[in-house]
Coordinates of C-alpha atoms in Angstrom, one line a residue:
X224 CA -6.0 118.9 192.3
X225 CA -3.4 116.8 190.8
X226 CA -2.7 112.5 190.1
X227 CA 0.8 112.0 191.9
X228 CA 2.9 108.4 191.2
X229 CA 6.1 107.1 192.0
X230 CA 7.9 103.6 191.8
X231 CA 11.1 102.3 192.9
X232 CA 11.8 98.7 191.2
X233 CA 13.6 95.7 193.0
X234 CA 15.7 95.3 189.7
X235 CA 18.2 98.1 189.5
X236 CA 18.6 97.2 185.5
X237 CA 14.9 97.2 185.2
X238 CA 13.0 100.6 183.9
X239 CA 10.4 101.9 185.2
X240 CA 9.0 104.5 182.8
X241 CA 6.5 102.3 181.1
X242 CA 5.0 101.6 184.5
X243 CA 4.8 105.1 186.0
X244 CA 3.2 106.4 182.5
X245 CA 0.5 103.3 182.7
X246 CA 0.0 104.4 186.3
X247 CA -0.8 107.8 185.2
X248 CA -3.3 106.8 183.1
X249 CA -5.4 105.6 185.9
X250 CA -5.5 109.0 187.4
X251 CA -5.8 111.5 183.9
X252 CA -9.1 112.5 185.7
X253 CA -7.0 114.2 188.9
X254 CA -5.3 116.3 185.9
X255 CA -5.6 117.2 182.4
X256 CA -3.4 120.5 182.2
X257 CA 0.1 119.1 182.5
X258 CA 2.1 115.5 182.8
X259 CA 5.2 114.5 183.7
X260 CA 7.9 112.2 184.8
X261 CA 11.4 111.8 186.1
X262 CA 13.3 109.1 186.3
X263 CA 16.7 108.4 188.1
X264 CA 19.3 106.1 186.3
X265 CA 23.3 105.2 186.7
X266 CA 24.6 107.4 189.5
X267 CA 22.4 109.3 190.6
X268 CA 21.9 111.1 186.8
X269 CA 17.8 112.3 186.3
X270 CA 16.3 111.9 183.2
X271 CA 12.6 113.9 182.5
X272 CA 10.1 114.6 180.0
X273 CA 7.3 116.7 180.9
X274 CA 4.7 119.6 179.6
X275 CA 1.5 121.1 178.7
X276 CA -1.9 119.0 177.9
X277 CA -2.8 115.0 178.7
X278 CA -0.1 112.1 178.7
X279 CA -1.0 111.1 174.8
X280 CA 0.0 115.3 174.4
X281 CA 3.4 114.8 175.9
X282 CA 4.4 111.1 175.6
X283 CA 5.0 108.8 173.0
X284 CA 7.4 105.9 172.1
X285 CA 10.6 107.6 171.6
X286 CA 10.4 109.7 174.5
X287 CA 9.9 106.9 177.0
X288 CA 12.8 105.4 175.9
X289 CA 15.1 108.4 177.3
X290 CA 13.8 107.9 180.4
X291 CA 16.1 105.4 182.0
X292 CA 16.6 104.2 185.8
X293 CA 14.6 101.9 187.9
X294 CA 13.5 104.8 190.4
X295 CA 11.0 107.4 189.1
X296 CA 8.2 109.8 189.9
X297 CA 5.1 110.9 187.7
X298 CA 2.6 113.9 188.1
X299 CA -0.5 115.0 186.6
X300 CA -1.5 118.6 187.1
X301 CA -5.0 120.1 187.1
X302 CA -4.9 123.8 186.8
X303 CA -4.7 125.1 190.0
X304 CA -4.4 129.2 190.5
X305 CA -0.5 129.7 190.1
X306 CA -0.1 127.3 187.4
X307 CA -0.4 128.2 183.7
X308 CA 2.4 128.3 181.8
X309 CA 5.1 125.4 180.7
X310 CA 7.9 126.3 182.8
X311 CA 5.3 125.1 185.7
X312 CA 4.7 121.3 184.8
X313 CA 5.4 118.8 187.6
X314 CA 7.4 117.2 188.9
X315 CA 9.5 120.3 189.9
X316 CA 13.7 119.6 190.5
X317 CA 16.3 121.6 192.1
X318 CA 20.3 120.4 192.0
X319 CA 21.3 121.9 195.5
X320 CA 21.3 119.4 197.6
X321 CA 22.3 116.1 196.5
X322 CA 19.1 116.8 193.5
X323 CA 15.7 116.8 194.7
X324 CA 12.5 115.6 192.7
X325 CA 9.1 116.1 194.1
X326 CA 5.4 115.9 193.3
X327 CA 2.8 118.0 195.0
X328 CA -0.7 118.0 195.0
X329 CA -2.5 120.8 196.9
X330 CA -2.2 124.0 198.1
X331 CA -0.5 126.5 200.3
X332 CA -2.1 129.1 202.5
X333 CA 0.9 130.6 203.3
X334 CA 2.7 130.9 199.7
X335 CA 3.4 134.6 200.0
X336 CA 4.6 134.3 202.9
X337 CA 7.0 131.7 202.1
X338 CA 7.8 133.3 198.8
X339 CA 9.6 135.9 201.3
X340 CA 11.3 133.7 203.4
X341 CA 12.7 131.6 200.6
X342 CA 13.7 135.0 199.0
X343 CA 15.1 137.2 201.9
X344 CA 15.9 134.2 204.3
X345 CA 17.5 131.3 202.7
X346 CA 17.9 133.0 199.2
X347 CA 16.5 130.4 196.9
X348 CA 15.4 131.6 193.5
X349 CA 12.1 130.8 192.7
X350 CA 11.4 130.5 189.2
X351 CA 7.0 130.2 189.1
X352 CA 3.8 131.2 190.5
X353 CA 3.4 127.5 191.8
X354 CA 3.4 127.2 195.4
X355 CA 4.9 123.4 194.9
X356 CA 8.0 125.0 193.7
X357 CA 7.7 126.9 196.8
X358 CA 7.1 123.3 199.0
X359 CA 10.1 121.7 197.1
X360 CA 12.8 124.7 198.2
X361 CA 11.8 124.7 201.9
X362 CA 12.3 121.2 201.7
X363 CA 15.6 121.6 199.8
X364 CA 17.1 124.3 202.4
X365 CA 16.1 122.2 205.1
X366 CA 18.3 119.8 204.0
X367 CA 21.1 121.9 203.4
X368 CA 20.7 122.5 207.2
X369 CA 22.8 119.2 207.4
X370 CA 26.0 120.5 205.9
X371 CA 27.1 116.5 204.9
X372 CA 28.4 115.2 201.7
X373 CA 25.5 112.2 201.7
X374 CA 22.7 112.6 204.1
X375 CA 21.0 109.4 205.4
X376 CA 17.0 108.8 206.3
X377 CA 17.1 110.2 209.9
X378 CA 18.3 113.6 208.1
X379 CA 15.6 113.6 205.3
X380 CA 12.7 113.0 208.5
X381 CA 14.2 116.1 210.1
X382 CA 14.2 118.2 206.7
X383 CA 10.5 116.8 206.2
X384 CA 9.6 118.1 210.2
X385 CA 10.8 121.5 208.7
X386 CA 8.7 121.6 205.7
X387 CA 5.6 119.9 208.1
X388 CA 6.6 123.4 210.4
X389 CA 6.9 126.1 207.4
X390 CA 4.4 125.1 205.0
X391 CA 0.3 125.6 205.8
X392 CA -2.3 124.4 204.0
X393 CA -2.5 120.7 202.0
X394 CA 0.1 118.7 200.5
X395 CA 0.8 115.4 199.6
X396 CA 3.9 115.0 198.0
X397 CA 6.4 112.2 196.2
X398 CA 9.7 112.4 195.7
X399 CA 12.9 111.2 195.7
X400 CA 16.5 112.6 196.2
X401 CA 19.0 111.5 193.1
X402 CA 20.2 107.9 193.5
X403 CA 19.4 107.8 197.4
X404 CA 15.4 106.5 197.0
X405 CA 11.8 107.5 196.8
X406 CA 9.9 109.8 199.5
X407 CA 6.2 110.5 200.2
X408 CA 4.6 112.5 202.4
X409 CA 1.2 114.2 203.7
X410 CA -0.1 116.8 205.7
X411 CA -0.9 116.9 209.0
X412 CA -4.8 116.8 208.1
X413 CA -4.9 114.5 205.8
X414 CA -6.6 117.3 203.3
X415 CA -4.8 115.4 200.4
X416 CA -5.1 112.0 200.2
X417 CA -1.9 109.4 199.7
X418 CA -1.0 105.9 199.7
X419 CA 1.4 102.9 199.4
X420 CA 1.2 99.8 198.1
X421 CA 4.1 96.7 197.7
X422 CA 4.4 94.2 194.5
X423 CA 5.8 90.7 195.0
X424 CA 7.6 89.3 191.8
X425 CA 8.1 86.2 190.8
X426 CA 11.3 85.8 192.6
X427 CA 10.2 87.2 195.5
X428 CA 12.0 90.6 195.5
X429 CA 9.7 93.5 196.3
X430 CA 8.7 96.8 194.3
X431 CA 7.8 99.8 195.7
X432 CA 4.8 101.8 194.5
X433 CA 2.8 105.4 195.9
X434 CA 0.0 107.2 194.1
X435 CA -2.7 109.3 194.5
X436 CA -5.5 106.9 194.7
X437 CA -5.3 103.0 194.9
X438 CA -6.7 102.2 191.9
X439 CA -3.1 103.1 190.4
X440 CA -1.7 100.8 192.3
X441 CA -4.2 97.8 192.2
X442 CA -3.6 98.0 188.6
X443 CA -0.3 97.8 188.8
X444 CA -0.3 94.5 190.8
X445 CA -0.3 95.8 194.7
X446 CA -1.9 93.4 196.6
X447 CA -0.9 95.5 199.8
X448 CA -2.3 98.8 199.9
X449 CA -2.4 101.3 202.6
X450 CA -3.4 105.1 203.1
X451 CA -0.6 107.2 204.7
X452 CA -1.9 108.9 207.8
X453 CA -2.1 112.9 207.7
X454 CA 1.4 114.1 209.8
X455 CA 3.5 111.2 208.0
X456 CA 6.0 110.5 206.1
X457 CA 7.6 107.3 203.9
X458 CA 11.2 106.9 202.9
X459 CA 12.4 103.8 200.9
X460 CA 16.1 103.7 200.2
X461 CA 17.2 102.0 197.4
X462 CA 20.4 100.1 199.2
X463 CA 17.5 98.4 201.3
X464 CA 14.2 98.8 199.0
X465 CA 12.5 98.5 202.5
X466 CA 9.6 101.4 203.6
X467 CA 10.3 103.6 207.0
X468 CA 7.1 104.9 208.1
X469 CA 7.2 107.6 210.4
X470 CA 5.1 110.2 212.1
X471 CA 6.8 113.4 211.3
X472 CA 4.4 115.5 213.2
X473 CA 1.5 115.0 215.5
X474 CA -1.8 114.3 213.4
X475 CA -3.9 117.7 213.8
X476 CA -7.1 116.4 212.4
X477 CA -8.3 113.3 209.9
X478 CA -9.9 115.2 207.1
X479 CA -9.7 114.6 203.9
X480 CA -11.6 116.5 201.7
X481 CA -14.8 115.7 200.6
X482 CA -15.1 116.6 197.4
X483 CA -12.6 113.2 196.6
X484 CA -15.7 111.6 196.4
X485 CA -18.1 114.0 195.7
X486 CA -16.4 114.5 192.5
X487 CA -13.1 114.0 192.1
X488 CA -11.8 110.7 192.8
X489 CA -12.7 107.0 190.6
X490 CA -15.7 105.3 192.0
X491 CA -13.5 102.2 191.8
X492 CA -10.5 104.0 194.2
X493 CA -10.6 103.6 198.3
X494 CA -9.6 107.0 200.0
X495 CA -8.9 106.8 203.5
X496 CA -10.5 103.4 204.2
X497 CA -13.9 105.3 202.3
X498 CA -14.8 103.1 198.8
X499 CA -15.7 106.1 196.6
X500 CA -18.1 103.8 195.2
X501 CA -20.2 102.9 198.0
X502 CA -20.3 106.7 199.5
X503 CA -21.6 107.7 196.0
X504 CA -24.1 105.3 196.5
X505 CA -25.2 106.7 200.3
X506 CA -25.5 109.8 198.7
X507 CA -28.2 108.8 196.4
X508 CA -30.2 106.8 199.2
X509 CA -29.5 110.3 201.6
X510 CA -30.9 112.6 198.5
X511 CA -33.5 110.4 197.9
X512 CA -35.1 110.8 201.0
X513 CA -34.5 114.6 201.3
X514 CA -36.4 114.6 197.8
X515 CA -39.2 113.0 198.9
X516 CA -39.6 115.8 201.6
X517 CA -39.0 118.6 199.4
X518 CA -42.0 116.9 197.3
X519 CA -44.1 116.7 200.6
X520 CA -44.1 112.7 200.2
X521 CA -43.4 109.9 197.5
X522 CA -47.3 110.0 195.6
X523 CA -46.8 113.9 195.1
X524 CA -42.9 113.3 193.9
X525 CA -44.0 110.4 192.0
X526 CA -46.8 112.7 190.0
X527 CA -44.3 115.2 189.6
X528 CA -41.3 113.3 188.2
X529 CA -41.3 110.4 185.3
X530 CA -37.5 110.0 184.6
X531 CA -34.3 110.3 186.8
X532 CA -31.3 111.3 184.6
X533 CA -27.8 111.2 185.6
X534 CA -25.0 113.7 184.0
X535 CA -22.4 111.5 183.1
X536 CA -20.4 109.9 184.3
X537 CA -19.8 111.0 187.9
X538 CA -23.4 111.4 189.0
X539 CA -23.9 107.7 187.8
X540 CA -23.7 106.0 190.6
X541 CA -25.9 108.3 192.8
X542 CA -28.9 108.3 190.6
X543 CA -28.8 105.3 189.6
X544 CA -29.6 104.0 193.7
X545 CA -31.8 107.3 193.9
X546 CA -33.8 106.4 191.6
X547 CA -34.5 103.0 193.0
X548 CA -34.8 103.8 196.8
X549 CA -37.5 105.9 195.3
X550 CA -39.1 103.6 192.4
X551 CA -38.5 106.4 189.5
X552 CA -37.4 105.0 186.0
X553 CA -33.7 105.6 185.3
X554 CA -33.2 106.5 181.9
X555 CA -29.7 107.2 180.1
X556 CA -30.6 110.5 178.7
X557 CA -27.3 112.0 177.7
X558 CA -24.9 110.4 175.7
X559 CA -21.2 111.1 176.4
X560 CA -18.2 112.0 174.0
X561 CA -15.9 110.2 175.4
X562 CA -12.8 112.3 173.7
X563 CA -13.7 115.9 175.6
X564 CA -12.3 116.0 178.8
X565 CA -13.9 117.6 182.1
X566 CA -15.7 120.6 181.8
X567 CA -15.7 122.5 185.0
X568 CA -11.2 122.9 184.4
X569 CA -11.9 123.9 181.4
X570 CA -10.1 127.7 181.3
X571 CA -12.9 130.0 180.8
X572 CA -16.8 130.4 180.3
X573 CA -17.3 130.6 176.7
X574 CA -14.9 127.4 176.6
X575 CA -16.8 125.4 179.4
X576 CA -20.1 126.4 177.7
X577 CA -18.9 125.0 174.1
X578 CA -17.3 122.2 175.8
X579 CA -20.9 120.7 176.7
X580 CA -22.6 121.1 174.2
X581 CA -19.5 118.7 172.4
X582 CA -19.2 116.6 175.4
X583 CA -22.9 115.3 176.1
X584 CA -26.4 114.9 173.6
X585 CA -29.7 114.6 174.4
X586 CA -31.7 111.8 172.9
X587 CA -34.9 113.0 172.4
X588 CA -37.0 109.6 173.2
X589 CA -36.2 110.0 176.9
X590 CA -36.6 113.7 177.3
X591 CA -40.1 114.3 175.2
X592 CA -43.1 114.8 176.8
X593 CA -41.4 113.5 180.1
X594 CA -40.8 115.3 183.7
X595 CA -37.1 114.8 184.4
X596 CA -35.2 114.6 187.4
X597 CA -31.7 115.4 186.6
X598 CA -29.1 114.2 188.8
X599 CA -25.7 115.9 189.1
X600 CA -22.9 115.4 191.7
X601 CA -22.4 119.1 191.9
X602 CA -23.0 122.7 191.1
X603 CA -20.5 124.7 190.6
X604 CA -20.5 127.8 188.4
X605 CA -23.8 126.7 186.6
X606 CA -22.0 126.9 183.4
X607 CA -22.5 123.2 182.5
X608 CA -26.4 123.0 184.5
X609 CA -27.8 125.6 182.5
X610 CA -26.9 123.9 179.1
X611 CA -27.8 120.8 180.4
X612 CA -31.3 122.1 181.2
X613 CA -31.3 123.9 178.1
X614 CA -30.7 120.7 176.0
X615 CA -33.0 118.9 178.1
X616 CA -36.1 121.3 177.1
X617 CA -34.8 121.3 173.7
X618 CA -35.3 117.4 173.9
X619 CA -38.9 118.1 174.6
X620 CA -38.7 118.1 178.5
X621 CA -41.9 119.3 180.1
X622 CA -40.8 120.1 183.5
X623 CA -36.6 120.0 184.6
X624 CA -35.8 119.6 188.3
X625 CA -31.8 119.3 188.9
X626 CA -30.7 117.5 192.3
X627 CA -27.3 117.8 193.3
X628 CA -25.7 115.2 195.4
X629 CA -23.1 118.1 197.4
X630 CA -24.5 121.3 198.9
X631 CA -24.7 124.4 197.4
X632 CA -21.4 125.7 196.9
X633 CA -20.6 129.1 198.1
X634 CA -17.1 130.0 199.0
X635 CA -13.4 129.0 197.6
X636 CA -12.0 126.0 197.6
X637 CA -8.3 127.0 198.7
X638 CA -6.9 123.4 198.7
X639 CA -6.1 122.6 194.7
X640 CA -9.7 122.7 193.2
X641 CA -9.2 125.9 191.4
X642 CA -13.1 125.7 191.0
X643 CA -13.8 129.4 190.5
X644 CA -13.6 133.1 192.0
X645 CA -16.0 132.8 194.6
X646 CA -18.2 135.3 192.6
X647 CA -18.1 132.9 189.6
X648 CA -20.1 130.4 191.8
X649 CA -23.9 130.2 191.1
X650 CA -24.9 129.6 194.7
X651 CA -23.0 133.1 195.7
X652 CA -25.5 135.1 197.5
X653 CA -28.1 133.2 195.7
X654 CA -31.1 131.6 197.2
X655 CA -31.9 128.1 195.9
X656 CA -35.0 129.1 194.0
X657 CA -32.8 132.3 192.3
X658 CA -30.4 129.4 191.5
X659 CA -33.1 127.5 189.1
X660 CA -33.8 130.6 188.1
X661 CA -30.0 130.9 186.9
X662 CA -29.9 127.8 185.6
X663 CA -32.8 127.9 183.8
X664 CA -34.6 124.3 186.0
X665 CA -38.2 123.9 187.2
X666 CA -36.2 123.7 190.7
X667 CA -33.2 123.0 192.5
X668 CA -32.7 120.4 195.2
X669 CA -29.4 120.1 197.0
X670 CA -27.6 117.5 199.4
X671 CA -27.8 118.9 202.8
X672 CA -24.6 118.7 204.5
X673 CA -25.1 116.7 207.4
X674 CA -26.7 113.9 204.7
X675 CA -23.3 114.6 202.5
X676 CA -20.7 114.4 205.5
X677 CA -22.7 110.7 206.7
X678 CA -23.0 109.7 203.1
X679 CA -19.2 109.2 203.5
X680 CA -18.6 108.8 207.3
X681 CA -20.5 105.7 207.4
X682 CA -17.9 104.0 204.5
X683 CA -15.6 104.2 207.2
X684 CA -14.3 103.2 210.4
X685 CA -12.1 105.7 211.5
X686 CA -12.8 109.2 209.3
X687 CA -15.8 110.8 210.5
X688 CA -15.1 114.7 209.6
X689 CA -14.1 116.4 206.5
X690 CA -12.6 119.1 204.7
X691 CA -16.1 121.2 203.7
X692 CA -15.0 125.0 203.4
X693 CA -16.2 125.2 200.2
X694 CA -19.9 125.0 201.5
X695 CA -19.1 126.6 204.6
X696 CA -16.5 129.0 204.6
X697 CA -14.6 127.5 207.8
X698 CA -11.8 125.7 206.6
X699 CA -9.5 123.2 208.4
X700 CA -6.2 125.2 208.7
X701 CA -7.8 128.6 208.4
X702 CA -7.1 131.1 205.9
X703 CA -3.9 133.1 206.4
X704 CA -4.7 137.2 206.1
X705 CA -4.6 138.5 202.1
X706 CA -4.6 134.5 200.8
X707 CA -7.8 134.9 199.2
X708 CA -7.1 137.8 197.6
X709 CA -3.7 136.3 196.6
X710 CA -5.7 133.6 194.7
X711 CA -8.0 136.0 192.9
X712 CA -5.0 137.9 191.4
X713 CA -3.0 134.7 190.6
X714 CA -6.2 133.6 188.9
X715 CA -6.4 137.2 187.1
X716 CA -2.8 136.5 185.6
X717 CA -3.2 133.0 184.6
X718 CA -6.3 134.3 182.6
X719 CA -4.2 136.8 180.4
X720 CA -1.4 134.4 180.1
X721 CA -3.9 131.5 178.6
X722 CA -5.2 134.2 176.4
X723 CA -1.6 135.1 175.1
X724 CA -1.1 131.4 174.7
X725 CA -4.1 130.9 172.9
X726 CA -3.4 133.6 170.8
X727 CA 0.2 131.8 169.4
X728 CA 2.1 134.9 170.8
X729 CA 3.9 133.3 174.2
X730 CA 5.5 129.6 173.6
X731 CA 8.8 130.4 175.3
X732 CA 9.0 126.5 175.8
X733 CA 9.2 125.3 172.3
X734 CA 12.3 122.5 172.6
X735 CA 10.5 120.5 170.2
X736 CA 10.8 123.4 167.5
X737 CA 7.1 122.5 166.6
X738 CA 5.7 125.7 167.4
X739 CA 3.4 124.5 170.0
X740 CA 5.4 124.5 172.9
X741 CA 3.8 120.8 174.4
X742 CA 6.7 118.9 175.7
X743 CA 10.1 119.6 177.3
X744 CA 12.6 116.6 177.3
X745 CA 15.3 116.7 179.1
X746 CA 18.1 113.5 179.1
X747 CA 20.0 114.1 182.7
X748 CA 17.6 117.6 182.9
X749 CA 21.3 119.3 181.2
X750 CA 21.2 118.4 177.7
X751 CA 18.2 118.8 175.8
X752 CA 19.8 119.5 172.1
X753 CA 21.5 116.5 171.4
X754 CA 17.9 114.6 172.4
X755 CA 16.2 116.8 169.6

């Protein structure tokens, strides 16, 4: 999963760095791993700075200064299985042709595959593990394909039918070709979401704005936001600064993924027509009443719990209106650090585990004595649940019952949430009651799907399905043969690489001559010694 941003100002004197860095920060949640951005000045000439760790790890003051040109494109990346290293920080560019610059957040079923056709077909080097490296060079020899000196927008909607045809799995994806104008596109299930949004200035001239979710661009003064539809594509050139919308290929299916607003997305984003907020809040009312059953009615719940507990932050919103469909006392019984960032990315067990215990404490004068309901959005590898518990009955906790507003989670998520091997995951092959027993709870109530899928649906007029093959195993495009295995030895690579890094013994990106390898700069992406 990964925070995607690009802008394309009316003023061609004006920069746009500041903006697409102040955009980012409204999506650090989609991606804590990597940052980046690439601009496009004076004929056509790029201008970059991207690398390892959160936008206050890669930018500051000086930097955004070398980032000149009115046109530019951001990315955040979450670490995905392929992407570990420096050299694989977004957004990705390639010279031949005309320069490209692209953004991608998702995933590929079909990366080996295409690692071989790029390779034996169309001889492309590819330099990374990172299937959006993979996405950008299909695009980039589809436009070759055109053989002109300067292509115009009916040849980059022919390239983009060709990357819709090669490339399986999710994508969304902005762009922009050097001094020719900004691109976004999305799969043909809508897996990943994407959208577009206009700014009117004060002289009436229009800016042009895409991100991941719309709360970057709300913030950034859209009044006009809109969700691209899975199969298209927008192109805004900057001799007209007017959007062409167009349905590249036939819309397979409309579903996004649920975990968006399971987990993932702000509560204060719309996805897809679906407030993020107000599904969060359906899933409370839908595990409330699935509680009560489990209890065998409210008196025997109500005996049996005191306190509903959220784990913040995501889980807020859903226990919060759980707790009063069912009349339980909501109590803030963990305080948050707000400097440690999400756990479940975090790159390993022993990390995750110490990064809880940092990132929330239990007050005692909520916990003691009490029977707690704890509230959670998910479960994942029970890493965080079983601390939680743990600190819970260290507060004095009689009895701890964890509810989990998604279903148990038993299989891989192959569309950007690098979440775990599937044999990491708790619920593998586990029952629900040898899943409290992992985690060290009383009990363990989960979501049921049909309640999760509705929770959402209803928000909506037009989505009604959903990406679920984490919980199922049946996913929307399939799994091509060997992919899953694929992942699990990507993942087994990425794993000795962080430990090399972590060690101090690989930094091969060290521009800044720091010794900590965190940010590449690159004025015009030729000439990075004279900006150091």
């Amino acid at each position: 999963m990964c925070g995607l941003s690009g802008i394309l100002l009316a003023d061609q004197a004006a920069m746009c760095a500041s903006q697409l860095l102040e955009s980012l920060h409204f999506l650090q949640h989609r991606g804590q791993d990597a940052a980046g951005i690439v601009t496009c000045g004076p004929r056509g000439r790029l201008y970059q700075c991207k690398g390892n760790g959160m936008i206050r790890d890669v930018f500051n003051e000086q930097r955004l200064v070398g980032l000149i040109g009115n046109m530019g494109v951001g990315h955040l990346r979450y670490p995905t299985a392929g992407s570990s290293a420096n050299a694989e920080a977004q957004p990705f560019y390639v010279n031949s042709p005309y320069g490209i610059v692209l953004s991608h957040n998702g995933n590929l079923i079909n990366a080996p595959a295409l690692k071989r056709y790029l390779d034996q077909d169309v001889h492309r080097h590819i330099n990374t593990d990172s299937d959006s490296e993979l996405l950008l060079n299909v695009f980039a020899s589809e436009l070759e394909k055109t053989n002109k000196v300067r292509v115009n927008e009916e040849d980059v909607f022919t390239a983009l039918a060709g990357v819709f045809r090669e490339c399986r799995g999710a994508f969304s994806c902005v762009g922009m070709l050097a001094g020719f104008g900004l691109i976004g596109f999305r799969d043909a299930n809508g897996i990943r979401p994407l959208v577009i949004g206009e700014r009117v200035n004060a002289d009436g001239t229009v800016d042009q704005l895409m991100a991941s979710e719309s709360v970057a661009l709300k913030a950034l003064g859209c009044k006009s936001v809109k969700d691209l539809l899975p199969g298209q594509a927008v192109i805004v050139p900057k001799a007209t600064m007017k959007p062409i919308i167009r349905q590249v290929v036939p819309m397979l299916s409309y579903t996004p993924d649920i975990f968006e607003y399971v987990y993932f997305a702000r509560p204060d984003s719309v996805i897809d027509g679906i407030s993020v907020y107000r599904s969060r809040l359906a899933m409370g009312d839908k595990l409330a009443a699935y509680i009560v059953k489990r209890f065998g009615g409210i008196e025997n719940l109500k005996k049996a719990v005191d306190v509903v507990v959220p784990v913040p932050d995501t889980s807020r919103n859903a226990a919060l209106q759980l707790s009063f469909t069912l009349g339980l006392t909501y109590r803030e019984g963990f305080v948050k650090n707000r400097y440690v960032g999400r756990t479940f990315i975090m790159p390993d067990q022993q990390a995750r585990r110490s990064s809880v215990r940092t990132k929330l404490n239990a007050m005692e004068l909520e916990f003691e004595g009490r029977n707690v309901l704890i509230v959670d959005d998910s479960i994942v590898r029970g890493t965080t649940s079983k601390e939680i518990v743990q600190m819970a009955r260290e507060a004095g906790a009689k009895n701890v019952y964890v509810a989990s507003c998604a279903p148990p989670i038993r299989h891989n998520h192959i569309y950007g949430i690098d979440l775990a091997d599937t044999k990491e995951l708790v619920a593998y092959s586990r029952t629900e009651a040898e899943i409290a027993s992992a985690i060290g709870a009383d009990d363990v109530i989960y979501q049921t799907l049909p309640d999760l899928i509705a929770a959402c649906a209803e928000e909506s007029g037009h989505v009604k399905e959903f990406e679920v093959g984490v919980f199922t195993g049946e996913y929307v495009t399939g799994v091509e043969n060997g992919y899953l295995e694929h992942l699990e030895e990507i993942r087994f690579q990425n794993a000795r690489l962080k430990k090399l890094e972590k060690s101090g013994k690989s930094f091969p990106f060290d521009v800044n001559g720091d010794g900590e390898g965190k940010a590449e700069v690159d004025i015009g992406l030729y000439n990075t010694a004279d900006y150091r």
